[in-house]
Structures are given as structure tokens and as C-alpha cells.
Amino acid sequence: MPATTELEAEDHSRDAAFNQAMHGKSATEKAGFLAMLSKDDAAQKAAVDEYFKHWDNKGADVETDKHREERRAEYATLTRHYYNLATDLYENGWAQSFHFCRFYKGEPFHQALARHEHYLANMMSLRDGMSVLDVGCGVGGPAREIAKFAGVNITGLNNNDYQIDRAIRYAKLDGLEDQLTFVKGDFMQMPFPDNSFDAVYAIEATVHAPILEGVYSQIFRVLKPGGVFGVYEWLMTDKYDNSNPKHREVRLGIEQGDGISNMVRVSEGIAAIKAAGFELEFHEDLAERKDPSPWYYPLAGDFKHMGSIWDFPTILRMTRFGRGVIHKLIGGLEMLGIAPVGTMKTADSLAVAADCLVAGGKEGLFTPMYLMIARKPKV
């Protein structure tokens, strides 16, 4: 794979216009499900066509290096449209923190998500008043939690206008508008001066980069000398063998269902962060810890690991029964013209990704929580 890649030209006016056309005022809806039903049909179809052109009829059995290069070349558009389509489904089916986590015995789902965020903040030694960048901030769930936990001031960077609108709304609802700001931008070409932040973190977001060294180099640039970078990275483990058809099917299913142009192995992730100039102080695959419940249990719909009765709806949605009901519900809503066309295709793609994530976790081929703590040298 090349050490560099050509970057997509940014067009914020175009993106803002598309956001308004597709999402309208749905960013103000209280629930992801209601927001999902409030899209413009023509704009949604355009997003579906633009996203799935990279995946339709390009399965693991016929995938070529050219297909992967085409996805890398349009990394920003691919990711932006993925979240145009998937954000409401994430909020409705998972949480406002779009990431996985470890689980202790009896630990409720949302508590475990928050603890995962606290753990990263603690490992980075975040403290009151620090200026922190959240790379790929989603709708701001982790930023809100970390701001409250560590007392830091956070700038969230995101290339999806709709998610920024949602993040701003939630920050205001939590009374955190003085601690949180959200900026539109491509993390491969960040809109910040050199040496801007005391610390930078990314939670399962930099996997969307076409090349990890590129985004890590941008993070290195905007960090102040001596600043810390903490990341939970999505990586294929070094058990992954691209010549194995089943391994390829797992990797491609995760990439398609999660808007990823190019996922790499653990060894490549470690090499990338060092090549960007960082001193790697700590790294560990937290998925390998002997926890009583695996990180993927909610996706597997495994009730025996459920930590609270309040987690029942989340786990139920992930069972085969739950997915079948959702498939038929969304399909029916599309037929009636209540849900925009393409919603079911997106939901089905997420379901395939869930199966591949579970398979990747069970077989030790994939981790969503390879933790790296790195520092920019002081001189």
C-alpha cells in the first residue's frame, strides 16, 4: 500500500447544501427513529447510490486492489455519505456514543460505554482546562462524557454536517456549549494551526482514513510539543490472512457496513503511528483481556451477558428475531412512503457488518479497541 494518498478536495458549501436538502430540520428531532423518517427522498437516494457504488457486486470473492484504491480515493465522500445514511440508525439502535467497549459482570450497557471513555481520558492524564481535539467526534457522545469527567475543553472535528448539527444540539441540552465546539473538516487536512492542542483523542474514528500515517501525521502536527494522543483503533489482527476467503469476507463485511475505505493490521497501525513522529508510550489490544463478557456480546444478541434489564431493548434488536422485525418494519415503511427509499438497504448492510464484527471478534481476526497512547516529543 502507498505511504501517501491524494486527498479529496473539500467543498463545505456543497456539503452544507446537501445536508440541508437531505436532512432539513431532522437534526432537531428528539429520537433517531423520528429523524430517520424525516429525510428528503431524492437526496437520500443520491447518498445511497454514491455510497453503495463502492460495494454493490464487489464482494470478497471478486474484490480487487483497484476496488480498494477507488474507495481510498473517495474516502471523505464515502465516509460522509455513510454517516448521512447510518447516523439515525446508530442513535436508535445503539447509543449517542458510536463505539464498542469492555464489560464487567453485571455492568449496564451505557455505563460500560462511559467507562470506556473515562479509561481513555485517564490513560491520557486529561486534566481541567486542557484544550483537547476529538478526531471524528460523531454526534458528540464521548466529547460530552469526557468534558464532564475530566473538565477539559473539547473541539470536535467531523466531516459530516448532520452529525455536527446533532452534536451542537446535544451539547446545548447538556449545558456544555461553553466547553464544547464542533468544526467541519477532513481529518486528513485539518483546519487548525500547528501546535494547537494539549491533547488529541480518537475513538474508533481514524479507521475511516485512507491511510493511517496520514491522519496520525495531521494529529502530530496540531498537537503541542509534549502533547499526548490517545486512540482506540479498529484493526485487523496479525492473524488476518488476506489470501483466506473467509478472512476477506469478514474484513469486507466490516468495511462495507461501517463506511471504511481501507482497514489494516495491528502491525501496520503501530508502524503508522511511529512513522508519523510519535513516541509510542503504551499499546494493548483491550479485546484480548479476559473479561467476563466479550465486547461484541450486544451485537450477538446474547442475553446471558446482559448487565441490566434496561439493556433488554438494545440486545433484543440485535437478535435474529429483532433484526427480522426491524427489516420488515423498515421495508413496510418504505413501501408506504413513510421511510425514504434506501433505509432498508442501509439497515441490512449494518446487520451484515454486525455478523462480521462478531465473527471477527470470536475468531480473533479483528479488534475495535487497540489502544495506543503516544506523545509528541517536546523538541
XYZ file of C-alpha atoms in Angstrom:
379
model
C 0.000 0.000 0.000
C 1.307 3.534 -0.765
C 2.743 5.644 2.055
C 0.735 8.648 0.813
C -2.594 9.155 -0.913
C -4.112 12.016 -2.891
C -6.565 13.946 -0.747
C -10.104 14.794 -1.792
C -10.819 18.462 -2.423
C -13.102 19.890 0.260
C -16.280 21.777 -0.635
C -18.057 22.913 2.504
C -20.732 24.855 0.606
C -21.666 21.754 -1.376
C -21.793 19.620 1.776
C -23.900 22.173 3.656
C -26.370 22.361 0.780
C -26.651 18.574 0.633
C -27.124 18.407 4.398
C -29.994 20.875 4.178
C -31.522 19.047 1.225
C -31.379 15.572 2.783
C -31.833 16.201 6.482
C -33.687 19.511 6.625
C -34.737 20.132 10.215
C -34.407 16.464 11.263
C -31.312 17.324 13.346
C -33.724 18.809 15.872
C -35.720 15.576 16.275
C -35.504 14.041 19.740
C -35.080 10.423 18.618
C -33.035 8.859 15.864
C -36.070 6.940 14.575
C -38.145 10.089 14.075
C -35.204 11.825 12.423
C -34.779 8.820 10.106
C -38.306 9.272 8.759
C -37.804 12.981 8.017
C -35.395 12.772 5.072
C -35.775 14.007 1.516
C -36.276 11.006 -0.785
C -34.232 12.321 -3.718
C -31.264 13.350 -1.564
C -31.345 10.048 0.332
C -31.331 8.140 -2.961
C -28.313 10.170 -4.090
C -26.477 9.273 -0.865
C -27.411 5.585 -1.217
C -26.225 5.467 -4.828
C -22.985 7.309 -4.041
C -22.160 5.079 -1.079
C -23.143 1.673 -2.387
C -21.451 2.132 -5.769
C -18.295 1.122 -3.905
C -19.773 -2.149 -2.649
C -22.503 -3.496 -4.931
C -21.284 -6.512 -6.928
C -17.828 -6.185 -5.352
C -17.893 -8.966 -2.770
C -14.926 -10.682 -1.184
C -14.776 -13.257 -3.965
C -14.288 -10.626 -6.681
C -12.692 -7.717 -4.788
C -9.539 -6.343 -6.401
C -6.822 -3.915 -5.390
C -8.432 -1.466 -7.829
C -11.701 -1.586 -5.864
C -9.865 -0.740 -2.658
C -7.932 2.059 -4.329
C -11.183 3.551 -5.646
C -12.568 3.583 -2.107
C -9.409 5.207 -0.733
C -9.541 7.856 -3.465
C -13.042 8.886 -2.315
C -12.507 8.294 1.406
C -14.119 11.553 2.558
C -17.210 11.277 0.347
C -17.624 7.612 1.244
C -17.475 8.338 4.986
C -19.682 11.434 4.769
C -22.460 9.627 2.932
C -22.165 6.594 5.161
C -22.994 8.765 8.164
C -25.689 10.605 6.236
C -27.362 7.202 5.976
C -26.379 5.473 9.223
C -26.378 8.115 11.970
C -30.070 7.844 12.857
C -29.894 4.046 12.825
C -26.910 4.206 15.194
C -28.698 6.521 17.597
C -31.871 4.450 17.524
C -30.200 1.048 17.780
C -27.072 1.690 19.846
C -26.378 4.985 21.630
C -25.044 8.504 21.067
C -21.533 7.122 21.602
C -20.731 5.254 18.407
C -18.191 2.784 19.758
C -17.702 -0.569 21.454
C -16.393 -1.181 24.973
C -15.400 -3.784 27.522
C -17.889 -5.124 30.056
C -17.607 -6.126 33.697
C -20.048 -8.648 35.135
C -23.430 -7.046 35.693
C -22.354 -3.739 34.142
C -25.148 -1.889 32.299
C -24.534 -1.082 28.641
C -24.436 2.725 28.849
C -22.308 2.624 31.999
C -19.778 0.430 30.206
C -19.660 2.843 27.247
C -18.937 5.739 29.618
C -16.268 3.773 31.490
C -14.501 3.055 28.200
C -14.350 6.800 27.567
C -13.195 7.528 31.119
C -10.454 4.918 30.788
C -9.035 6.632 27.707
C -9.167 10.045 29.405
C -7.390 8.594 32.441
C -4.699 6.886 30.360
C -4.065 10.233 28.648
C -3.981 12.099 32.006
C -6.525 14.660 30.818
C -6.964 17.481 33.346
C -9.135 20.554 33.968
C -8.720 23.333 31.447
C -6.776 21.394 28.824
C -7.530 22.107 25.166
C -8.426 18.774 23.554
C -9.286 17.699 19.999
C -11.761 14.868 19.360
C -10.978 13.492 15.892
C -14.133 12.132 14.278
C -16.478 13.184 17.065
C -19.754 11.701 15.797
C -22.778 13.300 17.478
C -20.598 14.227 20.447
C -21.430 11.465 22.940
C -17.825 10.780 24.032
C -16.951 14.508 23.964
C -19.795 15.311 26.362
C -18.830 12.475 28.691
C -15.105 13.280 28.705
C -15.766 17.020 29.152
C -17.793 16.233 32.285
C -15.363 13.584 33.534
C -12.076 15.462 33.034
C -13.120 19.125 32.934
C -11.423 19.695 29.594
C -12.415 21.954 26.706
C -13.033 19.881 23.591
C -13.142 20.720 19.896
C -14.894 18.025 17.888
C -13.793 17.580 14.264
C -16.214 15.953 11.821
C -16.693 15.915 8.039
C -20.449 15.238 8.291
C -22.635 18.347 8.676
C -25.637 16.437 10.004
C -23.662 14.902 12.853
C -22.278 18.337 13.735
C -25.826 19.710 13.906
C -26.819 16.849 16.219
C -23.695 17.312 18.365
C -24.359 21.044 18.826
C -27.950 20.331 19.837
C -26.945 17.733 22.439
C -24.192 19.948 23.872
C -26.727 22.722 24.444
C -29.184 20.305 26.060
C -26.414 19.217 28.471
C -25.371 22.816 29.188
C -21.891 22.146 27.765
C -21.799 24.735 24.978
C -19.017 26.624 26.813
C -16.812 23.515 26.921
C -17.569 22.020 23.521
C -17.218 23.347 19.986
C -17.650 21.448 16.741
C -15.790 22.097 13.497
C -16.403 20.859 9.972
C -13.314 19.398 8.326
C -11.402 16.477 6.836
C -9.042 14.895 9.370
C -6.543 14.221 6.592
C -6.178 18.010 6.128
C -7.145 19.542 9.462
C -8.235 23.196 9.578
C -6.087 24.054 12.614
C -2.683 25.738 13.004
C 0.366 23.756 14.107
C 0.729 23.154 17.858
C -2.910 23.993 18.694
C -3.953 21.361 21.272
C -2.697 19.990 24.589
C -4.113 16.559 23.757
C -5.909 14.714 20.948
C -8.014 11.586 21.094
C -9.877 9.449 18.553
C -12.391 6.755 19.442
C -12.917 4.253 16.610
C -12.813 7.065 14.048
C -9.412 7.216 12.362
C -10.153 3.821 10.770
C -12.004 5.898 8.153
C -8.699 7.341 6.939
C -7.420 6.083 3.583
C -4.013 5.691 5.222
C -3.355 5.794 8.960
C 0.013 7.507 8.694
C -1.730 10.427 7.002
C -4.248 11.113 9.764
C -1.708 10.396 12.512
C 0.653 12.913 10.891
C -2.074 15.552 10.958
C -2.690 14.822 14.638
C 1.048 15.116 15.292
C 1.082 18.497 13.523
C -1.759 20.080 15.551
C -0.533 18.739 18.905
C 1.631 20.982 21.025
C 5.161 19.674 21.726
C 4.904 17.248 24.629
C 1.194 16.715 23.914
C -0.479 13.307 24.178
C -2.512 11.365 21.615
C -4.800 8.515 22.657
C -6.693 6.294 20.240
C -8.943 3.259 20.216
C -8.204 1.938 16.732
C -10.114 -0.552 14.585
C -7.594 -3.007 13.176
C -7.422 -6.485 11.742
C -5.160 -8.524 13.972
C -1.995 -10.083 12.660
C -3.908 -13.384 12.469
C -5.713 -11.925 9.454
C -4.705 -13.531 6.156
C -5.936 -11.686 3.080
C -5.479 -14.815 0.961
C -8.071 -16.611 3.114
C -11.554 -16.110 1.538
C -13.345 -16.286 4.906
C -10.993 -13.718 6.424
C -11.563 -11.428 3.432
C -15.321 -11.807 3.786
C -15.133 -10.737 7.444
C -12.948 -7.727 6.660
C -15.033 -6.581 3.695
C -18.315 -7.002 5.603
C -16.985 -4.764 8.367
C -15.715 -2.190 5.877
C -18.954 -2.046 3.876
C -21.250 -1.890 6.893
C -19.142 0.727 8.674
C -18.041 3.139 5.955
C -14.369 2.127 5.910
C -12.251 2.546 2.799
C -9.203 0.599 3.953
C -8.655 -1.368 7.163
C -5.160 -2.658 8.030
C -3.454 -4.963 10.520
C -2.228 -4.168 14.031
C 1.413 -4.202 12.959
C 0.644 -1.597 10.279
C -1.182 0.602 12.798
C 1.790 0.572 15.160
C 4.173 1.319 12.292
C 1.962 4.212 11.139
C 1.885 5.992 14.499
C 5.666 5.733 14.805
C 6.178 6.889 11.212
C 4.110 10.000 11.994
C 6.760 11.005 14.557
C 5.138 9.883 17.816
C 6.835 8.214 20.746
C 4.584 5.240 21.484
C 4.299 5.024 25.279
C 1.691 2.285 25.601
C -0.232 -0.065 23.342
C -2.501 -3.022 24.005
C -5.363 -4.852 22.370
C -8.003 -4.476 25.084
C -10.158 -7.037 23.270
C -7.676 -9.703 24.406
C -8.322 -9.079 28.098
C -10.117 -11.925 29.873
C -13.359 -10.080 30.565
C -16.463 -11.953 31.751
C -18.394 -10.646 28.739
C -16.914 -10.109 25.263
C -17.044 -6.657 23.663
C -19.272 -7.989 20.867
C -21.976 -9.564 23.039
C -24.615 -6.855 22.327
C -24.157 -7.368 18.561
C -24.534 -11.121 19.054
C -27.855 -10.606 20.874
C -26.574 -12.686 23.795
C -28.911 -12.095 26.743
C -26.813 -14.125 29.201
C -24.309 -11.256 29.402
C -26.935 -8.535 29.839
C -25.971 -6.269 32.752
C -29.316 -4.579 33.358
C -32.956 -5.137 32.478
C -32.824 -1.688 30.839
C -30.406 -3.154 28.257
C -33.088 -5.569 27.051
C -34.287 -3.430 24.085
C -30.728 -2.885 22.816
C -29.887 -6.601 22.948
C -33.270 -7.655 21.553
C -32.742 -5.507 18.464
C -29.550 -7.442 17.727
C -31.098 -10.931 17.863
C -32.160 -12.647 14.645
C -35.757 -12.098 15.696
C -35.143 -8.423 16.389
C -33.320 -7.864 13.116
C -36.093 -9.644 11.234
C -38.725 -7.403 12.802
C -36.717 -4.270 12.018
C -36.148 -5.448 8.432
C -39.880 -5.957 7.884
C -40.810 -2.739 9.696
C -38.453 -0.566 7.685
C -39.389 -2.363 4.467
C -43.072 -1.734 5.183
C -42.442 1.914 5.984
C -40.547 2.288 2.696
C -43.415 0.704 0.751
C -45.854 3.120 2.385
C -43.596 6.072 1.601
C -43.067 6.857 5.295
C -39.369 5.923 5.366
C -37.160 7.114 2.481
C -36.008 4.565 -0.076
C -32.641 3.073 0.826
C -33.243 2.947 4.582
C -33.741 -0.824 4.499
C -30.646 -1.341 2.325
C -28.591 0.650 4.828
C -30.031 -1.251 7.805
C -29.349 -4.593 6.103
C -25.751 -3.529 5.438
C -25.336 -2.695 9.126
C -26.721 -6.133 10.020
C -24.165 -7.859 7.780
C -21.437 -5.777 9.405
C -22.676 -6.840 12.849
C -22.344 -10.503 11.895
C -18.852 -9.920 10.526
C -17.811 -7.957 13.618
C -18.959 -10.817 15.843
C -17.175 -13.361 13.645
C -14.028 -11.238 13.619
C -14.135 -10.938 17.405
C -14.783 -14.624 18.042
C -12.033 -15.721 15.659
C -9.532 -13.139 16.885
C -9.257 -11.528 13.448
C -10.439 -8.045 14.408
C -10.297 -5.591 17.284
C -12.225 -2.329 17.749
C -10.147 -1.318 20.744
C -6.456 -1.415 20.008
C -5.357 1.241 22.499
C -2.334 3.377 21.699
C -1.042 6.217 23.882
C 1.608 8.279 22.115
C 3.404 11.556 22.723
C 4.787 14.281 20.509
C 8.387 14.979 21.543
C 8.987 18.271 23.318
C 11.744 19.216 20.913
